[in-house]
């Protein structure tokens, strides 16, 4: 914790909002300085960052939530990785891309994929896994048909 009465100066030079937020705690080998020691200090950081503050002011719970978020940003873990996947799913399933989610046309393959092709007519999960197999089978069929009398 900081010494009582110390002025809070928030560094906004990290180049991103979340990294500026991580910089509100300074972990040095033998000294830790917490710049968000009170809800009022969190309010100050919000104001410095240009973020809105709830009309009733911030609470101790808001401070705990903020520190939890900060720790998640500073120390990515499994939950952070899973949240990225969840965010991608929300973006995909709740947006216009939903109509471009397809199942592979190859027999025995039910892999889902997002059709990013300009025509919107992609048929296989991947050319390497299924597309080339189908193309090779079609080629063999055409060659066999030509060689028949
Ligand atoms: Zn496939």
PDB file of C-alpha atoms and ligand atoms in Angstrom:
ATOM      1  CA  UNK A   1       0.000   0.000   0.000  1.00  0.00           C
ATOM      2  CA  UNK A   2       0.996   3.577  -0.557  1.00  0.00           C
ATOM      3  CA  UNK A   3       1.786   5.902   2.237  1.00  0.00           C
ATOM      4  CA  UNK A   4      -1.257   7.843   3.478  1.00  0.00           C
ATOM      5  CA  UNK A   5      -1.663  11.233   1.899  1.00  0.00           C
ATOM      6  CA  UNK A   6       0.560  10.500  -1.063  1.00  0.00           C
ATOM      7  CA  UNK A   7      -0.561  12.130  -4.316  1.00  0.00           C
ATOM      8  CA  UNK A   8      -1.836   9.721  -6.911  1.00  0.00           C
ATOM      9  CA  UNK A   9      -0.351  10.194 -10.346  1.00  0.00           C
ATOM     10  CA  UNK A  10      -1.552   7.773 -12.927  1.00  0.00           C
ATOM     11  CA  UNK A  11       0.750   6.868 -15.761  1.00  0.00           C
ATOM     12  CA  UNK A  12      -1.094   6.810 -19.083  1.00  0.00           C
ATOM     13  CA  UNK A  13       1.849   6.039 -21.314  1.00  0.00           C
ATOM     14  CA  UNK A  14       1.509   2.277 -21.840  1.00  0.00           C
ATOM     15  CA  UNK A  15      -0.250   2.745 -25.147  1.00  0.00           C
ATOM     16  CA  UNK A  16      -3.435   0.939 -24.208  1.00  0.00           C
ATOM     17  CA  UNK A  17      -6.165   1.429 -21.664  1.00  0.00           C
ATOM     18  CA  UNK A  18      -5.778  -2.027 -20.127  1.00  0.00           C
ATOM     19  CA  UNK A  19      -2.005  -1.712 -19.760  1.00  0.00           C
ATOM     20  CA  UNK A  20      -2.400   1.730 -18.213  1.00  0.00           C
ATOM     21  CA  UNK A  21      -4.766   0.044 -15.777  1.00  0.00           C
ATOM     22  CA  UNK A  22      -2.207  -2.667 -14.989  1.00  0.00           C
ATOM     23  CA  UNK A  23       0.264   0.120 -14.221  1.00  0.00           C
ATOM     24  CA  UNK A  24      -1.884   1.176 -11.263  1.00  0.00           C
ATOM     25  CA  UNK A  25       0.074  -1.311  -9.188  1.00  0.00           C
ATOM     26  CA  UNK A  26       3.831  -1.291  -9.225  1.00  0.00           C
ATOM     27  CA  UNK A  27       5.486  -4.519  -8.234  1.00  0.00           C
ATOM     28  CA  UNK A  28       9.127  -4.035  -7.560  1.00  0.00           C
ATOM     29  CA  UNK A  29      11.239  -6.778  -5.992  1.00  0.00           C
ATOM     30  CA  UNK A  30      11.013  -5.485  -2.440  1.00  0.00           C
ATOM     31  CA  UNK A  31       8.289  -2.907  -2.713  1.00  0.00           C
ATOM     32  CA  UNK A  32       4.740  -2.937  -3.951  1.00  0.00           C
ATOM     33  CA  UNK A  33       2.899   0.295  -4.553  1.00  0.00           C
ATOM     34  CA  UNK A  34      -0.863   0.105  -4.915  1.00  0.00           C
ATOM     35  CA  UNK A  35      -2.297   3.192  -6.585  1.00  0.00           C
ATOM     36  CA  UNK A  36      -5.869   1.971  -6.252  1.00  0.00           C
ATOM     37  CA  UNK A  37      -6.120   1.704  -2.503  1.00  0.00           C
ATOM     38  CA  UNK A  38      -9.577   3.193  -2.148  1.00  0.00           C
ATOM     39  CA  UNK A  39     -12.736   3.617  -4.190  1.00  0.00           C
ATOM     40  CA  UNK A  40     -11.883   7.335  -4.423  1.00  0.00           C
ATOM     41  CA  UNK A  41      -8.549   6.489  -6.058  1.00  0.00           C
ATOM     42  CA  UNK A  42     -10.323   4.188  -8.492  1.00  0.00           C
ATOM     43  CA  UNK A  43     -12.674   7.073  -9.238  1.00  0.00           C
ATOM     44  CA  UNK A  44      -9.637   9.250  -9.912  1.00  0.00           C
ATOM     45  CA  UNK A  45      -8.246   6.686 -12.333  1.00  0.00           C
ATOM     46  CA  UNK A  46     -11.591   6.421 -14.118  1.00  0.00           C
ATOM     47  CA  UNK A  47     -11.671  10.197 -14.489  1.00  0.00           C
ATOM     48  CA  UNK A  48      -8.082  10.295 -15.730  1.00  0.00           C
ATOM     49  CA  UNK A  49      -8.935   7.623 -18.291  1.00  0.00           C
ATOM     50  CA  UNK A  50     -12.093   9.442 -19.356  1.00  0.00           C
ATOM     51  CA  UNK A  51     -14.373   6.665 -18.120  1.00  0.00           C
ATOM     52  CA  UNK A  52     -17.798   7.312 -16.642  1.00  0.00           C
ATOM     53  CA  UNK A  53     -18.258   6.885 -12.909  1.00  0.00           C
ATOM     54  CA  UNK A  54     -21.552   5.569 -11.530  1.00  0.00           C
ATOM     55  CA  UNK A  55     -23.793   8.314 -10.173  1.00  0.00           C
ATOM     56  CA  UNK A  56     -23.628   6.966  -6.625  1.00  0.00           C
ATOM     57  CA  UNK A  57     -19.826   6.739  -6.746  1.00  0.00           C
ATOM     58  CA  UNK A  58     -17.637   3.678  -6.628  1.00  0.00           C
ATOM     59  CA  UNK A  59     -17.747   1.156  -3.794  1.00  0.00           C
ATOM     60  CA  UNK A  60     -15.336  -1.202  -2.079  1.00  0.00           C
ATOM     61  CA  UNK A  61     -16.829  -3.983  -4.243  1.00  0.00           C
ATOM     62  CA  UNK A  62     -16.081  -1.943  -7.362  1.00  0.00           C
ATOM     63  CA  UNK A  63     -12.509  -1.650  -6.140  1.00  0.00           C
ATOM     64  CA  UNK A  64     -12.234  -5.414  -5.589  1.00  0.00           C
ATOM     65  CA  UNK A  65     -13.722  -6.073  -9.033  1.00  0.00           C
ATOM     66  CA  UNK A  66     -11.280  -3.633 -10.601  1.00  0.00           C
ATOM     67  CA  UNK A  67      -8.302  -5.272  -8.901  1.00  0.00           C
ATOM     68  CA  UNK A  68      -9.520  -8.713 -10.042  1.00  0.00           C
ATOM     69  CA  UNK A  69      -9.742  -7.471 -13.610  1.00  0.00           C
ATOM     70  CA  UNK A  70      -6.322  -5.870 -13.326  1.00  0.00           C
ATOM     71  CA  UNK A  71      -4.799  -9.136 -12.080  1.00  0.00           C
ATOM     72  CA  UNK A  72      -6.400 -11.010 -14.977  1.00  0.00           C
ATOM     73  CA  UNK A  73      -4.882  -8.565 -17.461  1.00  0.00           C
ATOM     74  CA  UNK A  74      -1.447  -8.618 -15.796  1.00  0.00           C
ATOM     75  CA  UNK A  75      -1.288 -12.415 -15.295  1.00  0.00           C
ATOM     76  CA  UNK A  76      -3.115 -14.103 -18.144  1.00  0.00           C
ATOM     77  CA  UNK A  77      -4.289 -17.536 -17.162  1.00  0.00           C
ATOM     78  CA  UNK A  78      -6.640 -20.204 -18.460  1.00  0.00           C
ATOM     79  CA  UNK A  79      -9.701 -18.139 -17.617  1.00  0.00           C
ATOM     80  CA  UNK A  80      -8.328 -15.264 -19.691  1.00  0.00           C
ATOM     81  CA  UNK A  81      -7.702 -17.574 -22.642  1.00  0.00           C
ATOM     82  CA  UNK A  82     -11.188 -19.025 -22.332  1.00  0.00           C
ATOM     83  CA  UNK A  83     -12.682 -15.554 -22.220  1.00  0.00           C
ATOM     84  CA  UNK A  84     -11.060 -14.798 -25.591  1.00  0.00           C
ATOM     85  CA  UNK A  85     -12.699 -17.903 -27.045  1.00  0.00           C
ATOM     86  CA  UNK A  86     -16.043 -16.947 -25.514  1.00  0.00           C
ATOM     87  CA  UNK A  87     -15.784 -13.433 -26.948  1.00  0.00           C
ATOM     88  CA  UNK A  88     -15.052 -14.848 -30.401  1.00  0.00           C
ATOM     89  CA  UNK A  89     -18.073 -17.159 -30.128  1.00  0.00           C
ATOM     90  CA  UNK A  90     -20.310 -14.265 -29.133  1.00  0.00           C
ATOM     91  CA  UNK A  91     -19.065 -12.180 -32.050  1.00  0.00           C
ATOM     92  CA  UNK A  92     -19.560 -15.053 -34.480  1.00  0.00           C
ATOM     93  CA  UNK A  93     -22.918 -16.318 -33.258  1.00  0.00           C
ATOM     94  CA  UNK A  94     -24.520 -12.968 -32.581  1.00  0.00           C
ATOM     95  CA  UNK A  95     -23.398 -11.208 -35.737  1.00  0.00           C
ATOM     96  CA  UNK A  96     -23.989 -11.330 -39.472  1.00  0.00           C
ATOM     97  CA  UNK A  97     -21.408 -14.136 -39.802  1.00  0.00           C
ATOM     98  CA  UNK A  98     -23.888 -16.616 -38.375  1.00  0.00           C
ATOM     99  CA  UNK A  99     -25.241 -17.298 -41.866  1.00  0.00           C
ATOM    100  CA  UNK A 100     -21.724 -18.195 -43.053  1.00  0.00           C
ATOM    101  CA  UNK A 101     -21.168 -21.035 -40.594  1.00  0.00           C
ATOM    102  CA  UNK A 102     -21.231 -24.297 -42.531  1.00  0.00           C
ATOM    103  CA  UNK A 103     -20.639 -28.005 -42.036  1.00  0.00           C
ATOM    104  CA  UNK A 104     -18.139 -29.716 -44.332  1.00  0.00           C
ATOM    105  CA  UNK A 105     -19.695 -31.419 -47.375  1.00  0.00           C
ATOM    106  CA  UNK A 106     -17.228 -34.297 -47.291  1.00  0.00           C
ATOM    107  CA  UNK A 107     -18.708 -37.686 -46.344  1.00  0.00           C
ATOM    108  CA  UNK A 108     -17.771 -38.573 -42.809  1.00  0.00           C
ATOM    109  CA  UNK A 109     -16.661 -35.072 -41.893  1.00  0.00           C
ATOM    110  CA  UNK A 110     -18.918 -32.813 -39.886  1.00  0.00           C
ATOM    111  CA  UNK A 111     -16.374 -30.116 -39.102  1.00  0.00           C
ATOM    112  CA  UNK A 112     -17.889 -26.664 -38.812  1.00  0.00           C
ATOM    113  CA  UNK A 113     -16.178 -23.735 -40.493  1.00  0.00           C
ATOM    114  CA  UNK A 114     -16.727 -20.062 -41.131  1.00  0.00           C
ATOM    115  CA  UNK A 115     -17.035 -19.461 -44.871  1.00  0.00           C
ATOM    116  CA  UNK A 116     -14.979 -16.335 -45.564  1.00  0.00           C
ATOM    117  CA  UNK A 117     -14.893 -16.928 -49.315  1.00  0.00           C
ATOM    118  CA  UNK A 118     -16.082 -13.974 -51.445  1.00  0.00           C
ATOM    119  CA  UNK A 119     -18.695 -16.132 -53.158  1.00  0.00           C
ATOM    120  CA  UNK A 120     -19.935 -17.731 -49.952  1.00  0.00           C
ATOM    121  CA  UNK A 121     -19.843 -21.161 -51.610  1.00  0.00           C
ATOM    122  CA  UNK A 122     -17.018 -22.894 -49.778  1.00  0.00           C
ATOM    123  CA  UNK A 123     -17.829 -26.572 -49.319  1.00  0.00           C
ATOM    124  CA  UNK A 124     -15.029 -28.168 -47.307  1.00  0.00           C
ATOM    125  CA  UNK A 125     -13.562 -27.589 -43.899  1.00  0.00           C
ATOM    126  CA  UNK A 126     -10.134 -27.372 -45.492  1.00  0.00           C
ATOM    127  CA  UNK A 127      -8.706 -28.176 -48.913  1.00  0.00           C
ATOM    128  CA  UNK A 128      -5.915 -30.221 -47.351  1.00  0.00           C
ATOM    129  CA  UNK A 129      -8.123 -32.400 -45.186  1.00  0.00           C
ATOM    130  CA  UNK A 130     -11.244 -32.866 -47.338  1.00  0.00           C
ATOM    131  CA  UNK A 131     -11.152 -30.737 -50.496  1.00  0.00           C
ATOM    132  CA  UNK A 132      -8.145 -32.492 -52.055  1.00  0.00           C
ATOM    133  CA  UNK A 133      -9.614 -35.890 -51.180  1.00  0.00           C
ATOM    134  CA  UNK A 134     -12.841 -35.009 -53.019  1.00  0.00           C
ATOM    135  CA  UNK A 135     -10.950 -33.446 -55.948  1.00  0.00           C
ATOM    136  CA  UNK A 136      -8.772 -36.565 -56.293  1.00  0.00           C
ATOM    137  CA  UNK A 137     -11.830 -38.830 -56.208  1.00  0.00           C
ATOM    138  CA  UNK A 138     -13.540 -36.699 -58.888  1.00  0.00           C
ATOM    139  CA  UNK A 139     -10.388 -36.806 -61.032  1.00  0.00           C
ATOM    140  CA  UNK A 140     -10.174 -40.609 -60.777  1.00  0.00           C
ATOM    141  CA  UNK A 141     -13.856 -40.868 -61.701  1.00  0.00           C
ATOM    142  CA  UNK A 142     -13.390 -38.647 -64.802  1.00  0.00           C
ATOM    143  CA  UNK A 143     -10.314 -40.596 -65.941  1.00  0.00           C
ATOM    144  CA  UNK A 144     -12.145 -43.901 -65.468  1.00  0.00           C
ATOM    145  CA  UNK A 145     -15.159 -42.573 -67.421  1.00  0.00           C
ATOM    146  CA  UNK A 146     -12.936 -41.483 -70.363  1.00  0.00           C
ATOM    147  CA  UNK A 147     -11.196 -44.855 -70.575  1.00  0.00           C
ATOM    148  CA  UNK A 148     -14.471 -46.770 -70.833  1.00  0.00           C
ATOM    149  CA  UNK A 149     -15.405 -47.788 -74.350  1.00  0.00           C
TER     150      UNK A 149
HETATM  151 ZN1  LIG B   1     -14.077 -31.811 -43.806  1.00  0.00          ZN
END
